[in-house]
PDB file of C-alpha atoms in Angstrom:
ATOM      1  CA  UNK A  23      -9.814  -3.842 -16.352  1.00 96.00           C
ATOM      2  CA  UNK A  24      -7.623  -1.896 -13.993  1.00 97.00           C
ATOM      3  CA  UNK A  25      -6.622   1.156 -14.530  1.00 98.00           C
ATOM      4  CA  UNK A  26      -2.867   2.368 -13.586  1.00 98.00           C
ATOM      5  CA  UNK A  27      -0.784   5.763 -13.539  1.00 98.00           C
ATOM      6  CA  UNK A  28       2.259   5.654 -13.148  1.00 98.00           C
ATOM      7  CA  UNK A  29       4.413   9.081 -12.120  1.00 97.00           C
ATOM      8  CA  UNK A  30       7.898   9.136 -11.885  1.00 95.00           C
ATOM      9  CA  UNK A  31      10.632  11.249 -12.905  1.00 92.00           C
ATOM     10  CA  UNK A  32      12.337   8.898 -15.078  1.00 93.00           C
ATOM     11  CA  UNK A  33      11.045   8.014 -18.318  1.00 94.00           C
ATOM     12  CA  UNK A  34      13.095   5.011 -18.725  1.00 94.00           C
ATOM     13  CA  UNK A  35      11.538   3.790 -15.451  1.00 94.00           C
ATOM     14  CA  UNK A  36       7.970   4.375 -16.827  1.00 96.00           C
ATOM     15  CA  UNK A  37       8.599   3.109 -19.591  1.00 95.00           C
ATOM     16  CA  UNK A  38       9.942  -0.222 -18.252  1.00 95.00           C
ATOM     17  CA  UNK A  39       6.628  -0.153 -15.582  1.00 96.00           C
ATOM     18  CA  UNK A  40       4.436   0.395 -18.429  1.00 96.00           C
ATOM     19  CA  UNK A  41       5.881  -3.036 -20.593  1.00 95.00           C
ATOM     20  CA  UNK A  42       5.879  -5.145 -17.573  1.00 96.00           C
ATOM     21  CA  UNK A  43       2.312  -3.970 -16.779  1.00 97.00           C
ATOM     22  CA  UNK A  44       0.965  -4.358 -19.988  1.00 94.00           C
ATOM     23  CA  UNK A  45       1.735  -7.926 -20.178  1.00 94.00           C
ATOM     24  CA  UNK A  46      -0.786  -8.676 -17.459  1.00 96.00           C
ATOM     25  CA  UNK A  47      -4.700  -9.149 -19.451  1.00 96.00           C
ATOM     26  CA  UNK A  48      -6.574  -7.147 -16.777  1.00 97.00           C
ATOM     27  CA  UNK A  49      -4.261  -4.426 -16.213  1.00 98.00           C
ATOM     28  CA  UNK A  50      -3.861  -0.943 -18.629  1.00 97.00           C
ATOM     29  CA  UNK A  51      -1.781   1.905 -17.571  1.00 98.00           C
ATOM     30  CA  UNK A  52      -3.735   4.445 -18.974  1.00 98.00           C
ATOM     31  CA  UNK A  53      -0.916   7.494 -18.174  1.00 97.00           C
ATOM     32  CA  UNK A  54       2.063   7.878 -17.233  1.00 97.00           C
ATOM     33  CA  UNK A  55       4.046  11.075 -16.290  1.00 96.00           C
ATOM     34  CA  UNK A  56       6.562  12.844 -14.665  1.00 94.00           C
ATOM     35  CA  UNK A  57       5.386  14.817 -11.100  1.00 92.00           C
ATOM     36  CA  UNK A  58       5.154  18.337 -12.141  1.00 92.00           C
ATOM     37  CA  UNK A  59       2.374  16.981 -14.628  1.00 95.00           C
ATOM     38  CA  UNK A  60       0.844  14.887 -12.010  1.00 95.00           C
ATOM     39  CA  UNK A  61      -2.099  15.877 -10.703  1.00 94.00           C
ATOM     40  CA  UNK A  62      -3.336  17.476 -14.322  1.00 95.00           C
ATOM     41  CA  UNK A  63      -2.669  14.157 -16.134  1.00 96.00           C
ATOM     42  CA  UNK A  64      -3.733  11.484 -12.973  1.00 96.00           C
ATOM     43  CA  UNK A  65      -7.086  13.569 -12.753  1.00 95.00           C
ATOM     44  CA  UNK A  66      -8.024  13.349 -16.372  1.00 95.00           C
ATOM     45  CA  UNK A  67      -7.044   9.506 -16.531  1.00 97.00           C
ATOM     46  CA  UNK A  68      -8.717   8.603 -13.728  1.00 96.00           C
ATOM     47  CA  UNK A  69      -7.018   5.252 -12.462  1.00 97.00           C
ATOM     48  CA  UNK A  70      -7.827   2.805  -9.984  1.00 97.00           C
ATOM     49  CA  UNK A  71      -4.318   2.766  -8.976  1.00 98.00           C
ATOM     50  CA  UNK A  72      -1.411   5.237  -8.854  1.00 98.00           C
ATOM     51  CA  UNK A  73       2.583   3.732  -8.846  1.00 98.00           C
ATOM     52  CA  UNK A  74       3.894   7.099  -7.533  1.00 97.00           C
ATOM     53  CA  UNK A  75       7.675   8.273  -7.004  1.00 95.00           C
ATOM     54  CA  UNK A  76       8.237   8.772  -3.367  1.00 91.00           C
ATOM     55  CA  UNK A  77      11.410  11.236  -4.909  1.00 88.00           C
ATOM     56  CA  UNK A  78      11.076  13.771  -7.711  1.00 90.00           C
ATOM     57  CA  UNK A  79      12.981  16.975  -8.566  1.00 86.00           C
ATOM     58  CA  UNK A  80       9.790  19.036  -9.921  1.00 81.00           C
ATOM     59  CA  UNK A  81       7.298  18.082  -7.532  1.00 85.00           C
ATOM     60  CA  UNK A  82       7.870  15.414  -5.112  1.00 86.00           C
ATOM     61  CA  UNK A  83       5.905  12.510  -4.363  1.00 92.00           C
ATOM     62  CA  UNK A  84       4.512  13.532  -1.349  1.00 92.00           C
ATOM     63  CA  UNK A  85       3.125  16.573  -2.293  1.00 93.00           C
ATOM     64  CA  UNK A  86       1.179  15.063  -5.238  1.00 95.00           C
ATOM     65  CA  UNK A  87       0.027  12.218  -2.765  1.00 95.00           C
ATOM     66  CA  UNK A  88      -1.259  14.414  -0.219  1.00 94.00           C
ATOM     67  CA  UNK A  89      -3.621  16.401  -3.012  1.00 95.00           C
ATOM     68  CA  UNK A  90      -4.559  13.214  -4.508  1.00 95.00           C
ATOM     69  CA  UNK A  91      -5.921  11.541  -1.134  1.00 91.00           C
ATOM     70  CA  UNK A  92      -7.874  15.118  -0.691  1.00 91.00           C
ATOM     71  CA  UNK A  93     -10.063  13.987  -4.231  1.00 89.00           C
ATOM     72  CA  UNK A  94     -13.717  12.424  -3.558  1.00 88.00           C
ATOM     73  CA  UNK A  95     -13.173   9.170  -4.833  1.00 90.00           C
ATOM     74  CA  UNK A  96      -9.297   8.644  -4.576  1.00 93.00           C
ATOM     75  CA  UNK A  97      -7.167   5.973  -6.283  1.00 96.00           C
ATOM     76  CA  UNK A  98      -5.132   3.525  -4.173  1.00 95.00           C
ATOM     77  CA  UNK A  99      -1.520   4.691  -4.153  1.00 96.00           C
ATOM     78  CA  UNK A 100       1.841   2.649  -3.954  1.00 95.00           C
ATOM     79  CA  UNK A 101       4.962   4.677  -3.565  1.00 94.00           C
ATOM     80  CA  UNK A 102       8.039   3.934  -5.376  1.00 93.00           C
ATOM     81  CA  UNK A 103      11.030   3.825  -4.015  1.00 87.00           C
ATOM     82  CA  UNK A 104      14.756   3.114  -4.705  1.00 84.00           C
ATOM     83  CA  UNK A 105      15.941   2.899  -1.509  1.00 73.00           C
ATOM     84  CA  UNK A 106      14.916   0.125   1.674  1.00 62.00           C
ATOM     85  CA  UNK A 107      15.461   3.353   3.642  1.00 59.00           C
ATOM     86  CA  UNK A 108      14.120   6.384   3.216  1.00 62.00           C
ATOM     87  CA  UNK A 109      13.229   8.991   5.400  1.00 70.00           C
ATOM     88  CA  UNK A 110      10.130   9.517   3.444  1.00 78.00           C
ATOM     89  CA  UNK A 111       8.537   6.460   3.985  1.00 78.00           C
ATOM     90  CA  UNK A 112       6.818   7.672   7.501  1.00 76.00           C
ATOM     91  CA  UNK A 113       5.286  10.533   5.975  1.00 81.00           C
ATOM     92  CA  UNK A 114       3.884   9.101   2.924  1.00 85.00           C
ATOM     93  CA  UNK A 115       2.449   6.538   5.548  1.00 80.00           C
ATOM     94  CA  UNK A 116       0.727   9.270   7.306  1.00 80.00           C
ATOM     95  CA  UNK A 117      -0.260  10.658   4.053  1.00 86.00           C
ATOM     96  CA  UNK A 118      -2.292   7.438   3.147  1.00 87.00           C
ATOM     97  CA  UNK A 119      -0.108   5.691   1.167  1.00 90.00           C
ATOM     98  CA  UNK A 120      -1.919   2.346  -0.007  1.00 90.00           C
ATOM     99  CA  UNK A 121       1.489   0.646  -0.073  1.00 87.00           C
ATOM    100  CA  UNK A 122       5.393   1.069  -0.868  1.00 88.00           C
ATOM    101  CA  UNK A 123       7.160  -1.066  -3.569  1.00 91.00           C
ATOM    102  CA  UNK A 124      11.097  -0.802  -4.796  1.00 88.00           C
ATOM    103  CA  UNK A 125      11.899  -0.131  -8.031  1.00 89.00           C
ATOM    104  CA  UNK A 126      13.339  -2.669  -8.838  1.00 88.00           C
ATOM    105  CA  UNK A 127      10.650  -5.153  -7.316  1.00 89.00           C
ATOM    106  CA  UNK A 128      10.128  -8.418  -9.360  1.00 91.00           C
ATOM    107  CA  UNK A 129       7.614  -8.203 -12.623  1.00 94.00           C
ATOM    108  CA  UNK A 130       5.530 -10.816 -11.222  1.00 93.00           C
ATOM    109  CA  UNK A 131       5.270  -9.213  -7.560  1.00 91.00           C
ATOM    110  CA  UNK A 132       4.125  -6.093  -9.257  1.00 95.00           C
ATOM    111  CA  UNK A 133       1.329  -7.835 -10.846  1.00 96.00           C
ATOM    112  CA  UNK A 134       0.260  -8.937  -8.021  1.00 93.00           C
ATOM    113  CA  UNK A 135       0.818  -5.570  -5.925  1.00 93.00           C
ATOM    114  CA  UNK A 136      -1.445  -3.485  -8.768  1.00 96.00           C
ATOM    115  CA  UNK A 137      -4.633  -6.256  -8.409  1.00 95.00           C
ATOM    116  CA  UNK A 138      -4.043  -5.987  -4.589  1.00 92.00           C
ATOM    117  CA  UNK A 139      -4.304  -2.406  -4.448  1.00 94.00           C
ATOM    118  CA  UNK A 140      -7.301  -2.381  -6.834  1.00 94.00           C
ATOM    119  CA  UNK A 141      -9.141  -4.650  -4.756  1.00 90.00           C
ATOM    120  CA  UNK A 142      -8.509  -2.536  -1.800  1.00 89.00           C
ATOM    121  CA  UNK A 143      -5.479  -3.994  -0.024  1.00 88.00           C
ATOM    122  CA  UNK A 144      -2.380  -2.942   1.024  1.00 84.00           C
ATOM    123  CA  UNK A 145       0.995  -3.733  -0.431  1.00 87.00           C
ATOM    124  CA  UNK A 146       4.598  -3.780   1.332  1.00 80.00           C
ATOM    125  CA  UNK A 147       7.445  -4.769  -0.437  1.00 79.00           C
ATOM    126  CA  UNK A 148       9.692  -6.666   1.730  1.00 70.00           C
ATOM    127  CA  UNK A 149      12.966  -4.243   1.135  1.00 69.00           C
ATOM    128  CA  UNK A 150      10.873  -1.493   2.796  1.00 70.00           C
ATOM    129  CA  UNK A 151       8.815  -3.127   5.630  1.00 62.00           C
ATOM    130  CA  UNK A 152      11.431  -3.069   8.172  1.00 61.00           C
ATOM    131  CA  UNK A 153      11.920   0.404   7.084  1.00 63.00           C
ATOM    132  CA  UNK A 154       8.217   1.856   6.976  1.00 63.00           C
ATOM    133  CA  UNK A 155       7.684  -0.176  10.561  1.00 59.00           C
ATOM    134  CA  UNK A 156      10.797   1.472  12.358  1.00 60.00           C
ATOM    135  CA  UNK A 157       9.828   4.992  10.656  1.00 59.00           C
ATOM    136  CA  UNK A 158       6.411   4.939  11.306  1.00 57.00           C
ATOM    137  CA  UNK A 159       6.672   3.733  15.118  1.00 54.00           C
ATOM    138  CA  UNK A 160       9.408   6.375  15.240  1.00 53.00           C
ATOM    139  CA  UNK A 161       7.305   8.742  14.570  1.00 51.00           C
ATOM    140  CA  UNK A 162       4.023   8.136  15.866  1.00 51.00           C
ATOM    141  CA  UNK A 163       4.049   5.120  18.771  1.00 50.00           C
ATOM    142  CA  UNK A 164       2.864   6.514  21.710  1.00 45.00           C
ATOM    143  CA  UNK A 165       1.382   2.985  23.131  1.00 52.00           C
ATOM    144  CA  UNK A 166       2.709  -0.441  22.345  1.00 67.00           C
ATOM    145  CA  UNK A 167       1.287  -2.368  19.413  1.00 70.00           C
ATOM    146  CA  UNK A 168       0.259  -5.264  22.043  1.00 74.00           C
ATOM    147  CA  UNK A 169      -1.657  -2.559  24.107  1.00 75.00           C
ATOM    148  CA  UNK A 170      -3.829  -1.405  21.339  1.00 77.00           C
ATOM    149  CA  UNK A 171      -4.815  -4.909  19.710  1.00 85.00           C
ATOM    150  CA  UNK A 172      -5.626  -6.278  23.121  1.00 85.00           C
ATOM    151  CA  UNK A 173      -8.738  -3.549  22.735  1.00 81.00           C
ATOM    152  CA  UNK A 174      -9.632  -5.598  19.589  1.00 91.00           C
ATOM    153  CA  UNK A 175     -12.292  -9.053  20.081  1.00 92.00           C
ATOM    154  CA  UNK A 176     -10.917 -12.238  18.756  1.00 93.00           C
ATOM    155  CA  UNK A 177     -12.675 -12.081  15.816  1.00 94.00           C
ATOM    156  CA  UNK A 178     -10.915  -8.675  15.134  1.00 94.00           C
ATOM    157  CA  UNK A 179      -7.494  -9.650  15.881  1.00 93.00           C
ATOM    158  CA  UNK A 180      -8.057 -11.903  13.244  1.00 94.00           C
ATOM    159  CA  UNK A 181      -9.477 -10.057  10.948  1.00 95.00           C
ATOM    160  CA  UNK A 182      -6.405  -7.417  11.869  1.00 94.00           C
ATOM    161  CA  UNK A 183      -4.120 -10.391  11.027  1.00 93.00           C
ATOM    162  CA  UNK A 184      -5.155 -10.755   7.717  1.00 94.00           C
ATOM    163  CA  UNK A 185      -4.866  -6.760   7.070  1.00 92.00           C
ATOM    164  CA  UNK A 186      -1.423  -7.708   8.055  1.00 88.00           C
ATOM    165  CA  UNK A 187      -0.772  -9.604   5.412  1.00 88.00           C
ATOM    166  CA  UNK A 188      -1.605  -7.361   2.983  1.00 86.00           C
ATOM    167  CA  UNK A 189      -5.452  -8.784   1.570  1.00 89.00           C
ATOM    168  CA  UNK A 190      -8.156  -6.838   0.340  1.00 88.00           C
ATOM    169  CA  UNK A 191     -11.350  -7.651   2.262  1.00 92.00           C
ATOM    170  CA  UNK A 192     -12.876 -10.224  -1.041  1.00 91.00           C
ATOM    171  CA  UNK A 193      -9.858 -12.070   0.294  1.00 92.00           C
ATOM    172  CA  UNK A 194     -10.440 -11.973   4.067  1.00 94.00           C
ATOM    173  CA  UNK A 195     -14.198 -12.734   3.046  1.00 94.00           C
ATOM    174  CA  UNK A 196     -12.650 -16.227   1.440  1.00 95.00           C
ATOM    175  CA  UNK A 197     -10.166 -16.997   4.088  1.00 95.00           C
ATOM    176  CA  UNK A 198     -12.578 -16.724   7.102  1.00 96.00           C
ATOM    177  CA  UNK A 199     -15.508 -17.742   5.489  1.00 95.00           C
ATOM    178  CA  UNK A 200     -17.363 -14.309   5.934  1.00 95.00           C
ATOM    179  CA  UNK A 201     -19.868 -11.924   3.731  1.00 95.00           C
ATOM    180  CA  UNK A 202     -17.617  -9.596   2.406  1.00 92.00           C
ATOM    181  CA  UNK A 203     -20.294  -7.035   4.042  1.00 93.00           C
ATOM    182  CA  UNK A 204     -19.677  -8.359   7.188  1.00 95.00           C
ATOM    183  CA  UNK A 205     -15.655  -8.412   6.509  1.00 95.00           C
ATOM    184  CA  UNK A 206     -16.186  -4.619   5.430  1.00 92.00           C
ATOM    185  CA  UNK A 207     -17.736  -3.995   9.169  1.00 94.00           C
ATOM    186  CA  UNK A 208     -14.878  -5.632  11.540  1.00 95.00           C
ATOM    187  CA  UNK A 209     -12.379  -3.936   9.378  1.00 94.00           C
ATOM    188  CA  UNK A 210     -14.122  -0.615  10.061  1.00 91.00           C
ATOM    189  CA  UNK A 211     -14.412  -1.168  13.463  1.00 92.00           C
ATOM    190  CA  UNK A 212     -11.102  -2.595  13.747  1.00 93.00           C
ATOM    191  CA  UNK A 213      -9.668   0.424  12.151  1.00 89.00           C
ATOM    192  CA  UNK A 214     -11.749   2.721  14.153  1.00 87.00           C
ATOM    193  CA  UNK A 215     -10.733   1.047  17.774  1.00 86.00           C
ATOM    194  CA  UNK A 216      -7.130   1.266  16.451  1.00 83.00           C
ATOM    195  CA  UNK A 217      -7.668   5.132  16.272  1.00 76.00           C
ATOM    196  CA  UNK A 218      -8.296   5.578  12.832  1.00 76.00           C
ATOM    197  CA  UNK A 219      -5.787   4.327  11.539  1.00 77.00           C
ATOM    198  CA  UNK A 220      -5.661   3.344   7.542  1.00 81.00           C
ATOM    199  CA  UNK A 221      -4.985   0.014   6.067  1.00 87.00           C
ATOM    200  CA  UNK A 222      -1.282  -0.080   5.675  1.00 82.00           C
ATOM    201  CA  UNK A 223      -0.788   1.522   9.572  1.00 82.00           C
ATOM    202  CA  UNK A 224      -3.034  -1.466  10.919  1.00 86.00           C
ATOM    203  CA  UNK A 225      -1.099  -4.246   8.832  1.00 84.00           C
ATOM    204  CA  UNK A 226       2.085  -2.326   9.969  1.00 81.00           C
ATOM    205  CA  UNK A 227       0.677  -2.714  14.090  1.00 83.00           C
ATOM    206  CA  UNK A 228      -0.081  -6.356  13.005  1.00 87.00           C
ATOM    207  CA  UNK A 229       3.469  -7.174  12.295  1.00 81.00           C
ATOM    208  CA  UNK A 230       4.181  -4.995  15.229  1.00 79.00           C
ATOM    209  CA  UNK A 231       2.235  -7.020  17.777  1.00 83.00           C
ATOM    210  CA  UNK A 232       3.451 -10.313  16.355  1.00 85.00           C
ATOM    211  CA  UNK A 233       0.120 -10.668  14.314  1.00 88.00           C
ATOM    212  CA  UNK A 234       1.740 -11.622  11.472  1.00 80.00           C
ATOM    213  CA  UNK A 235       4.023 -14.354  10.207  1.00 65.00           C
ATOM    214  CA  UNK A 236       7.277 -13.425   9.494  1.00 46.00           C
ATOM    215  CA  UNK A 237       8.194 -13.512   5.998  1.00 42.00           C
ATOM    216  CA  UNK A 238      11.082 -13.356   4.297  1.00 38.00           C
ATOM    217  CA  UNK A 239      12.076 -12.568   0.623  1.00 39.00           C
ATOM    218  CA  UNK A 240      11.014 -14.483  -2.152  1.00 40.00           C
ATOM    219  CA  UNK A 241       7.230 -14.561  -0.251  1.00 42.00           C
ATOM    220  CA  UNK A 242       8.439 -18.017   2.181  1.00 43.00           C
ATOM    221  CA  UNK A 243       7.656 -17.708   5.647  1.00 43.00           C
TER     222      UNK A 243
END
């Protein structure tokens, strides 16, 4: 079963992430809360994965990300947003944001988002990708995304293709026909040539450096 928090300053939007949630068989959102309760209420639930306001009046989104990526065994976390752009986005990228999903994104999507992020992949809503790319290049590009994945082997281009596309590494195990251990090793060294960069930065470079197909809303490429 996985295990969901959900944090946001709304309770009517909690509320309606909680229903559309619970109608999925392997998914429980065991808390949900506003921000200033965050970090209390997160760390005695103990989810898998966090759904977590990118904007809130008491404390903001940031903030509680930033102390919950500091905890041993952290939970994978999605920011919510209302807007394609934010100025946020960037830093909550930085941060070690697992992913960044609208509001308003589509029950099903959402589903699919939470198992993605349990499993240990990354998740970017289409309405924000252009968004978290531009910000995040912005903000931290100092060499071209061609320049750095020409450092990577064949095999890790590939591999950095798939991390592009959002899949956990069970899934790049099935689509390449690997171990998962051995999956778990080029993405660690594909992350580690890339400078250390976390999952969402490297499928964000992907996309970057043409990696990636391009895909449009609705999931059709």
């Amino acid at each position: 079963m996985i295990r969901v928090a959900v944090v946001d300053d709304e309770q009517l939007v909690r509320s309606g992430l909680r229903m559309i949630l619970g109608t999925a068989p392997d998914i429980e959102v065991v808390a949900d809360c506003g921000g200033g309760e965050a970090l209390d209420t997160v760390g005695r639930a103990a989810p898998d994965v966090v759904l977590l306001d990118i904007r809130m009046p008491d404390t903001d989104g940031l903030t509680v990300l930033r102390a919950l990526r500091t905890a041993a065994d952290p939970p994978a976390v999605a920011m919510l947003t209302t807007f394609a752009v934010d100025e946020y986005l960037a830093a909550a990228l930085r941060a070690g944001a697992a992913g960044f999903l609208l509001k308003d994104t589509d029950p099903e999507q959402l589903v699919r988002a939470v198992r993605t992020l349990a499993e240990g992949g990354s998740v970017l809503d289409p309405g924000v990708t252009r968004a978290v790319i531009g910000g995040y290049l912005a903000a931290e590009a100092e060499t071209t995304a061609a320049e750095a994945v020409r450092a990577l082997t064949p095999r890790e281009r590939e591999v950095l293709a798939l991390l592009g596309e959002g899949l956990a590494n069970p899934q790049i195990a099935e689509r390449m026909g690997l171990a998962p251990s051995t999956v778990k090793d080029h993405v660690r060294a594909v992350l580690g040539k890339l400078g250390g960069l976390n999952r969402v930065q490297a499928a964000i470079l992907a996309d970057r450096a043409g990696l990636v197909a391009v895909r449009r809303p609705g999931g059709e490429q």
